[in-house]
Amino acid sequence: MTAGKKSGFVALLGRPNVGKSTLLNRVLGAKVAIVSRKPQTTRDRIAGILTEERGQVVFLDSPGIHRPRKALNAYMVRTAQRIAEEADIAVHVVDDRKAAAGEEESLVRGVVANLSVPRLLVVNKVDRMGEAEGRRRLGALMGGGLYKEGFLMSAATGKGVRDFLDRLFSLLPAGPAYYPEEDLTDLPMRFIAKEIVREKLFEALSEELPYSVAVTIEEYKEEPGQNLVRIRGEICVERESQKGIIIGRGGQMLKKIGTEARLELEKETGERVYLELFVKVERVWSRHETMLRRLGYV
Ligand SMILES: Nc1nc2c(ncn2[C@@H]2O[C@H](COP(=O)(O)OP(=O)(O)OP(=O)(O)O)[C@@H](O)[C@H]2O)c(=O)[nH]1
Ligand SMILES: [Mg+2]
């Protein structure tokens, strides 16, 4: 039954914005994690399950590791740390940016260096930096002896991803599948709904505002026989002025966010979606452990 098959957990670790979630979606060939141009998009453990003839890899996308200044950020970094400890193989993803990379990269290296499992390096975004610069960077980072193997890749175009997967399968131990083979993730639809709304907020809002936003799904109800899902979400912000921005003039902004989220949710569920979004103010929630827990960051 499982003879000769491989399985295991592969953690994708790195500083914010290097392309961990893009890589997760790329290896799965489906969108499981939300992605944005802004750093600190992912806040939780996102498992993506890849089942092939040769076995099953559970990829664990993680929040970008950074120096936390608020309770929310401490939660994110704690989550990344836990994911690292859960892994059979740890993958440190870096990209092409030099600016301000030093400190955060050394935080990530600190986490990775403490692990006793095989450590791999991925230099991502080779489409942007070019092959020569990518090779140079890969060579420099491999020099330290921290990583077993290094890979040059573009999560955006898929270049290098097949080779990376082949190596993962050969490095993983023999073992049975952890999840049913048709599963893409272990996340409930309710969680995915929250993430989709959050992604549309990240895309639509400028500057710092996305970092003051949390989304909770207050209701997720499938109407039997009607091919319809009713979803009620609450967008939590920290100040009245932020609430005003999200609602927008004449409610235009909230409407746009709601429409984009609804269209994607309809694609995900294969059903019609009735999505209602409300905005409420919860003063400085991102700094308070109790509020974080109430918003689902536990
Ligand atoms: N050019 C290029 N852009 C990429 C590539 N991979 C990711 N990106 C872009 O980089 C940005 C960040 O990607 P994410 O996948 O959200 O990065 P992340 O590491 O998950 O970020 P956090 O969740 O904030 O830690 C997005 O705008 C992506 O489209 C790549 O291979 N090439
Ligand atoms: Mg991410």
CSV table of C-alpha atoms and ligand atoms in Angstrom, one decimal:
chain,number,residue,atom,x,y,z
A,1,MET,CA,0.0,0.0,0.0
A,2,THR,CA,2.5,2.6,1.1
A,3,ALA,CA,5.6,0.6,0.1
A,4,GLY,CA,8.3,2.8,-1.3
A,5,LYS,CA,6.3,6.0,-0.8
A,6,LYS,CA,7.7,9.1,0.9
A,7,SER,CA,6.0,11.6,3.2
A,8,GLY,CA,6.8,14.5,5.5
A,9,PHE,CA,6.4,18.1,6.5
A,10,VAL,CA,8.4,20.8,4.7
A,11,ALA,CA,8.5,24.2,6.3
A,12,LEU,CA,8.8,27.3,4.1
A,13,LEU,CA,10.6,29.9,6.3
A,14,GLY,CA,12.0,33.3,5.6
A,15,ARG,CA,11.6,37.0,6.1
A,16,PRO,CA,8.4,38.7,5.0
A,17,ASN,CA,7.7,39.1,1.3
A,18,VAL,CA,10.3,36.7,-0.2
A,19,GLY,CA,7.6,34.7,-1.9
A,20,LYS,CA,6.9,31.8,0.5
A,21,SER,CA,3.2,31.8,-0.1
A,22,THR,CA,3.7,32.2,-3.9
A,23,LEU,CA,5.9,29.2,-3.8
A,24,LEU,CA,3.4,27.2,-1.8
A,25,ASN,CA,0.7,27.9,-4.4
A,26,ARG,CA,3.1,27.1,-7.2
A,27,VAL,CA,4.1,23.7,-5.9
A,28,LEU,CA,0.4,22.8,-5.4
A,29,GLY,CA,-0.7,24.3,-8.7
A,30,ALA,CA,-3.6,25.9,-6.8
A,31,LYS,CA,-4.2,28.9,-4.7
A,32,VAL,CA,-4.2,28.0,-1.0
A,33,ALA,CA,-2.3,30.9,0.6
A,34,ILE,CA,-3.0,34.5,0.0
A,35,VAL,CA,-0.3,36.7,-1.5
A,36,SER,CA,0.3,40.4,-1.6
A,37,ARG,CA,2.9,43.0,-2.6
A,38,LYS,CA,3.1,44.1,1.0
A,39,PRO,CA,5.2,42.3,3.7
A,40,GLN,CA,3.7,40.4,6.6
A,41,THR,CA,0.7,39.1,4.6
A,42,THR,CA,0.7,35.6,6.1
A,43,ARG,CA,-0.2,35.5,9.8
A,44,ASP,CA,-0.9,31.8,10.4
A,45,ARG,CA,0.3,28.2,9.6
A,46,ILE,CA,-1.0,27.4,6.1
A,47,ALA,CA,-0.6,23.7,5.2
A,48,GLY,CA,-0.6,22.8,1.5
A,49,ILE,CA,-0.8,19.1,0.6
A,50,LEU,CA,0.9,17.7,-2.5
A,51,THR,CA,0.1,14.1,-3.2
A,52,GLU,CA,1.8,12.3,-6.0
A,53,GLU,CA,2.5,8.7,-7.0
A,54,ARG,CA,5.8,8.9,-5.1
A,55,GLY,CA,4.3,10.1,-1.9
A,56,GLN,CA,2.9,13.1,0.0
A,57,VAL,CA,4.5,16.4,1.0
A,58,VAL,CA,2.8,18.7,3.4
A,59,PHE,CA,4.2,22.1,2.8
A,60,LEU,CA,3.9,24.5,5.7
A,61,ASP,CA,3.8,28.2,4.7
A,62,SER,CA,4.6,30.5,7.6
A,63,PRO,CA,4.5,34.1,8.6
A,64,GLY,CA,7.6,36.1,7.6
A,65,ILE,CA,10.2,36.2,10.5
A,66,HIS,CA,10.9,39.8,11.6
A,67,ARG,CA,11.5,41.8,14.7
A,68,PRO,CA,8.1,42.0,16.4
A,69,ARG,CA,7.0,45.3,17.8
A,70,LYS,CA,3.3,44.4,18.6
A,71,ALA,CA,1.5,41.4,20.1
A,72,LEU,CA,0.3,40.5,16.6
A,73,ASN,CA,3.8,40.4,15.2
A,74,ALA,CA,5.0,38.3,18.2
A,75,TYR,CA,2.2,35.9,17.5
A,76,MET,CA,3.3,35.7,13.9
A,77,VAL,CA,7.0,35.0,14.7
A,78,ARG,CA,6.0,32.5,17.4
A,79,THR,CA,3.9,30.7,14.7
A,80,ALA,CA,6.8,30.6,12.3
A,81,GLN,CA,9.1,29.2,15.0
A,82,ARG,CA,6.6,26.4,15.8
A,83,ILE,CA,6.3,25.5,12.2
A,84,ALA,CA,10.1,25.3,11.9
A,85,GLU,CA,10.1,22.8,14.8
A,86,GLU,CA,7.4,20.7,13.2
A,87,ALA,CA,9.3,20.2,9.9
A,88,ASP,CA,11.1,17.1,8.5
A,89,ILE,CA,12.9,19.5,6.1
A,90,ALA,CA,13.3,23.2,6.6
A,91,VAL,CA,13.5,25.5,3.6
A,92,HIS,CA,14.9,29.0,4.0
A,93,VAL,CA,13.5,31.2,1.2
A,94,VAL,CA,15.4,34.4,0.3
A,95,ASP,CA,14.8,36.9,-2.5
A,96,ASP,CA,16.8,39.5,-4.4
A,97,ARG,CA,16.4,42.5,-2.1
A,98,LYS,CA,19.5,43.8,-0.4
A,99,ALA,CA,18.0,46.8,1.4
A,100,ALA,CA,17.4,46.1,5.1
A,101,ALA,CA,17.9,42.4,4.5
A,102,GLY,CA,20.7,42.0,7.0
A,103,GLU,CA,19.0,42.0,10.3
A,104,GLU,CA,15.9,40.0,9.3
A,105,GLU,CA,17.9,37.4,7.4
A,106,SER,CA,20.0,36.8,10.5
A,107,LEU,CA,16.8,36.3,12.6
A,108,VAL,CA,15.7,33.7,10.1
A,109,ARG,CA,19.2,32.1,10.0
A,110,GLY,CA,19.0,31.9,13.8
A,111,VAL,CA,15.8,29.9,13.7
A,112,VAL,CA,17.0,27.7,10.9
A,113,ALA,CA,20.4,27.0,12.4
A,114,ASN,CA,18.8,25.6,15.5
A,115,LEU,CA,17.0,22.8,13.7
A,116,SER,CA,18.4,19.4,13.4
A,117,VAL,CA,16.5,18.4,10.3
A,118,PRO,CA,18.0,18.9,6.8
A,119,ARG,CA,18.1,22.6,5.9
A,120,LEU,CA,17.7,23.8,2.3
A,121,LEU,CA,18.1,27.2,0.7
A,122,VAL,CA,15.9,28.7,-2.0
A,123,VAL,CA,17.0,31.9,-3.8
A,124,ASN,CA,13.7,33.0,-5.2
A,125,LYS,CA,12.7,35.7,-7.8
A,126,VAL,CA,15.4,34.7,-10.3
A,127,ASP,CA,13.2,36.0,-13.0
A,128,ARG,CA,13.7,39.5,-11.6
A,129,MET,CA,17.4,39.4,-10.6
A,130,GLY,CA,18.7,37.3,-13.6
A,131,GLU,CA,20.5,34.0,-13.6
A,132,ALA,CA,24.0,35.4,-13.1
A,133,GLU,CA,23.1,37.4,-10.0
A,134,GLY,CA,21.1,34.5,-8.7
A,135,ARG,CA,24.0,32.1,-9.0
A,136,ARG,CA,26.3,34.6,-7.3
A,137,ARG,CA,23.9,35.0,-4.4
A,138,LEU,CA,23.3,31.3,-4.1
A,139,GLY,CA,27.1,30.7,-4.0
A,140,ALA,CA,27.6,33.3,-1.4
A,141,LEU,CA,24.9,32.0,0.9
A,142,MET,CA,25.8,28.4,0.5
A,143,GLY,CA,29.4,29.2,1.6
A,144,GLY,CA,28.4,29.3,5.3
A,145,GLY,CA,27.8,25.6,5.5
A,146,LEU,CA,24.4,26.0,7.0
A,147,TYR,CA,22.5,24.4,4.1
A,148,LYS,CA,22.6,20.9,2.7
A,149,GLU,CA,21.5,22.1,-0.7
A,150,GLY,CA,20.6,25.3,-2.5
A,151,PHE,CA,18.1,26.0,-5.3
A,152,LEU,CA,17.6,28.9,-7.7
A,153,MET,CA,14.0,29.5,-8.5
A,154,SER,CA,11.2,31.7,-9.6
A,155,ALA,CA,7.9,30.9,-7.7
A,156,ALA,CA,6.3,33.4,-10.1
A,157,THR,CA,7.2,31.6,-13.3
A,158,GLY,CA,7.8,28.1,-11.9
A,159,LYS,CA,11.4,27.9,-13.1
A,160,GLY,CA,13.4,25.6,-10.9
A,161,VAL,CA,10.4,24.3,-9.0
A,162,ARG,CA,10.3,20.8,-10.6
A,163,ASP,CA,14.0,20.1,-9.6
A,164,PHE,CA,13.3,21.4,-6.1
A,165,LEU,CA,10.3,19.0,-5.8
A,166,ASP,CA,12.4,16.1,-7.1
A,167,ARG,CA,15.0,16.7,-4.4
A,168,LEU,CA,12.4,17.0,-1.7
A,169,PHE,CA,10.9,13.7,-2.5
A,170,SER,CA,14.3,12.0,-2.5
A,171,LEU,CA,15.3,13.6,0.9
A,172,LEU,CA,12.1,12.8,2.7
A,173,PRO,CA,11.8,9.6,4.7
A,174,ALA,CA,9.6,6.7,3.6
A,175,GLY,CA,6.2,6.9,5.2
A,176,PRO,CA,2.4,6.9,4.7
A,177,ALA,CA,0.3,9.8,3.6
A,178,TYR,CA,-1.0,12.0,6.4
A,179,TYR,CA,-4.0,13.3,4.6
A,180,PRO,CA,-6.6,11.9,2.1
A,181,GLU,CA,-5.0,12.3,-1.4
A,182,GLU,CA,-7.7,14.7,-2.7
A,183,ASP,CA,-7.1,17.2,0.1
A,184,LEU,CA,-5.2,20.4,-0.8
A,185,THR,CA,-5.2,21.8,2.7
A,186,ASP,CA,-6.3,21.1,6.2
A,187,LEU,CA,-7.8,24.6,6.6
A,188,PRO,CA,-11.6,24.9,7.0
A,189,MET,CA,-13.5,27.0,4.4
A,190,ARG,CA,-14.3,29.5,7.1
A,191,PHE,CA,-10.6,30.2,7.5
A,192,ILE,CA,-10.1,30.5,3.8
A,193,ALA,CA,-13.0,32.9,3.6
A,194,LYS,CA,-11.4,35.1,6.2
A,195,GLU,CA,-8.1,35.0,4.3
A,196,ILE,CA,-9.7,35.9,1.0
A,197,VAL,CA,-11.3,39.0,2.5
A,198,ARG,CA,-8.0,39.9,4.2
A,199,GLU,CA,-6.2,39.6,0.8
A,200,LYS,CA,-8.6,42.0,-0.9
A,201,LEU,CA,-8.1,44.4,2.0
A,202,PHE,CA,-4.3,44.1,1.6
A,203,GLU,CA,-4.6,44.8,-2.1
A,204,ALA,CA,-7.0,47.7,-1.8
A,205,LEU,CA,-5.5,49.6,1.1
A,206,SER,CA,-2.4,51.6,1.0
A,207,GLU,CA,0.5,51.9,3.4
A,208,GLU,CA,0.1,50.8,7.0
A,209,LEU,CA,-3.6,50.2,7.1
A,210,PRO,CA,-3.6,46.5,6.3
A,211,TYR,CA,-1.6,45.9,9.5
A,212,SER,CA,-4.4,47.3,11.6
A,213,VAL,CA,-7.0,45.0,10.0
A,214,ALA,CA,-8.3,41.7,11.2
A,215,VAL,CA,-11.2,39.7,9.8
A,216,THR,CA,-13.5,37.3,11.6
A,217,ILE,CA,-16.2,35.2,10.0
A,218,GLU,CA,-19.2,35.5,12.2
A,219,GLU,CA,-21.4,33.3,10.1
A,220,TYR,CA,-20.7,30.7,7.4
A,221,LYS,CA,-23.9,28.9,6.4
A,222,GLU,CA,-24.5,26.6,3.5
A,223,GLU,CA,-28.1,26.7,2.4
A,224,PRO,CA,-29.0,23.1,1.6
A,225,GLY,CA,-30.4,22.5,-1.9
A,226,GLN,CA,-29.9,26.1,-2.9
A,227,ASN,CA,-26.3,26.1,-4.1
A,228,LEU,CA,-25.8,29.1,-1.9
A,229,VAL,CA,-23.4,30.0,1.0
A,230,ARG,CA,-24.2,32.9,3.3
A,231,ILE,CA,-21.1,34.5,4.8
A,232,ARG,CA,-21.0,37.4,7.3
A,233,GLY,CA,-17.6,38.8,8.0
A,234,GLU,CA,-16.5,41.5,10.4
A,235,ILE,CA,-13.5,43.7,9.5
A,236,CYS,CA,-11.9,44.9,12.7
A,237,VAL,CA,-9.8,48.1,12.6
A,238,GLU,CA,-8.1,50.2,15.3
A,239,ARG,CA,-9.4,53.7,14.7
A,240,GLU,CA,-12.6,55.5,13.5
A,241,SER,CA,-10.6,57.1,10.7
A,242,GLN,CA,-9.6,53.7,9.4
A,243,LYS,CA,-13.1,52.6,9.4
A,244,GLY,CA,-14.0,55.6,7.2
A,245,ILE,CA,-11.2,54.7,4.8
A,246,ILE,CA,-12.4,51.1,4.5
A,247,ILE,CA,-16.0,52.0,3.9
A,248,GLY,CA,-15.0,54.7,1.5
A,249,ARG,CA,-17.1,57.5,0.0
A,250,GLY,CA,-20.6,56.3,-0.3
A,251,GLY,CA,-19.5,52.8,0.7
A,252,GLN,CA,-17.6,52.4,-2.5
A,253,MET,CA,-14.4,50.9,-1.1
A,254,LEU,CA,-16.2,48.3,1.1
A,255,LYS,CA,-18.3,47.4,-1.9
A,256,LYS,CA,-15.3,46.8,-4.1
A,257,ILE,CA,-13.6,44.7,-1.5
A,258,GLY,CA,-16.7,42.7,-1.0
A,259,THR,CA,-17.3,42.1,-4.7
A,260,GLU,CA,-13.7,40.9,-5.2
A,261,ALA,CA,-13.9,38.6,-2.2
A,262,ARG,CA,-17.3,37.2,-3.2
A,263,LEU,CA,-16.1,36.4,-6.8
A,264,GLU,CA,-13.1,34.5,-5.5
A,265,LEU,CA,-15.2,32.7,-2.8
A,266,GLU,CA,-17.6,31.6,-5.5
A,267,LYS,CA,-14.7,30.1,-7.5
A,268,GLU,CA,-13.4,28.4,-4.4
A,269,THR,CA,-16.7,26.9,-3.2
A,270,GLY,CA,-18.3,26.4,-6.6
A,271,GLU,CA,-21.5,27.9,-5.2
A,272,ARG,CA,-23.2,31.2,-5.2
A,273,VAL,CA,-22.0,33.3,-2.3
A,274,TYR,CA,-23.9,36.0,-0.4
A,275,LEU,CA,-21.2,38.0,1.4
A,276,GLU,CA,-21.9,40.7,4.0
A,277,LEU,CA,-19.1,42.7,5.5
A,278,PHE,CA,-19.2,45.0,8.5
A,279,VAL,CA,-16.5,47.2,9.9
A,280,LYS,CA,-16.0,47.8,13.5
A,281,VAL,CA,-13.4,49.6,15.7
A,282,GLU,CA,-11.5,47.8,18.4
A,283,ARG,CA,-8.9,50.1,19.8
A,284,VAL,CA,-5.3,48.9,19.3
A,285,TRP,CA,-6.3,45.3,19.0
A,286,SER,CA,-3.0,44.4,17.5
A,287,ARG,CA,-1.2,45.2,20.7
A,288,HIS,CA,-3.4,43.2,23.1
A,289,GLU,CA,-3.1,39.5,23.7
A,290,THR,CA,-6.7,39.2,24.8
A,291,MET,CA,-8.0,40.9,21.7
A,292,LEU,CA,-5.7,38.8,19.5
A,293,ARG,CA,-7.2,35.6,20.9
A,294,ARG,CA,-10.7,36.9,20.4
A,295,LEU,CA,-9.8,37.6,16.8
A,296,GLY,CA,-8.5,34.1,16.3
A,297,TYR,CA,-4.8,34.6,16.7
A,298,VAL,CA,-4.1,32.0,19.3
B,1,LIG,N1,9.2,38.7,-9.7
B,1,LIG,C1,8.8,37.8,-8.8
B,1,LIG,N2,8.0,38.1,-7.8
B,1,LIG,C2,7.6,37.2,-6.9
B,1,LIG,C3,8.1,35.9,-7.0
B,1,LIG,N3,7.6,35.2,-5.9
B,1,LIG,C4,6.8,36.0,-5.2
B,1,LIG,N4,6.8,37.2,-5.8
B,1,LIG,C5,6.1,38.4,-5.4
B,1,LIG,O1,6.6,38.8,-4.1
B,1,LIG,C6,5.5,39.4,-3.3
B,1,LIG,C7,5.4,38.7,-2.0
B,1,LIG,O2,5.0,37.4,-2.3
B,1,LIG,P1,4.4,36.5,-1.1
B,1,LIG,O3,4.3,35.1,-1.6
B,1,LIG,O4,3.2,37.1,-0.5
B,1,LIG,O5,5.6,36.5,0.0
B,1,LIG,P2,5.6,35.9,1.4
B,1,LIG,O6,7.0,35.4,1.6
B,1,LIG,O7,4.6,34.8,1.6
B,1,LIG,O8,5.3,37.1,2.3
B,1,LIG,P3,4.7,37.2,3.9
B,1,LIG,O9,3.5,36.4,3.9
B,1,LIG,O10,4.5,38.6,4.0
B,1,LIG,O11,5.8,36.7,4.8
B,1,LIG,C8,4.3,39.3,-4.2
B,1,LIG,O12,4.1,40.5,-4.9
B,1,LIG,C9,4.6,38.2,-5.2
B,1,LIG,O13,3.9,38.3,-6.4
B,1,LIG,C10,9.1,35.5,-8.0
B,1,LIG,O14,9.5,34.4,-8.2
B,1,LIG,N5,9.4,36.5,-8.9
B,2,MG,MG,3.0,34.7,2.9
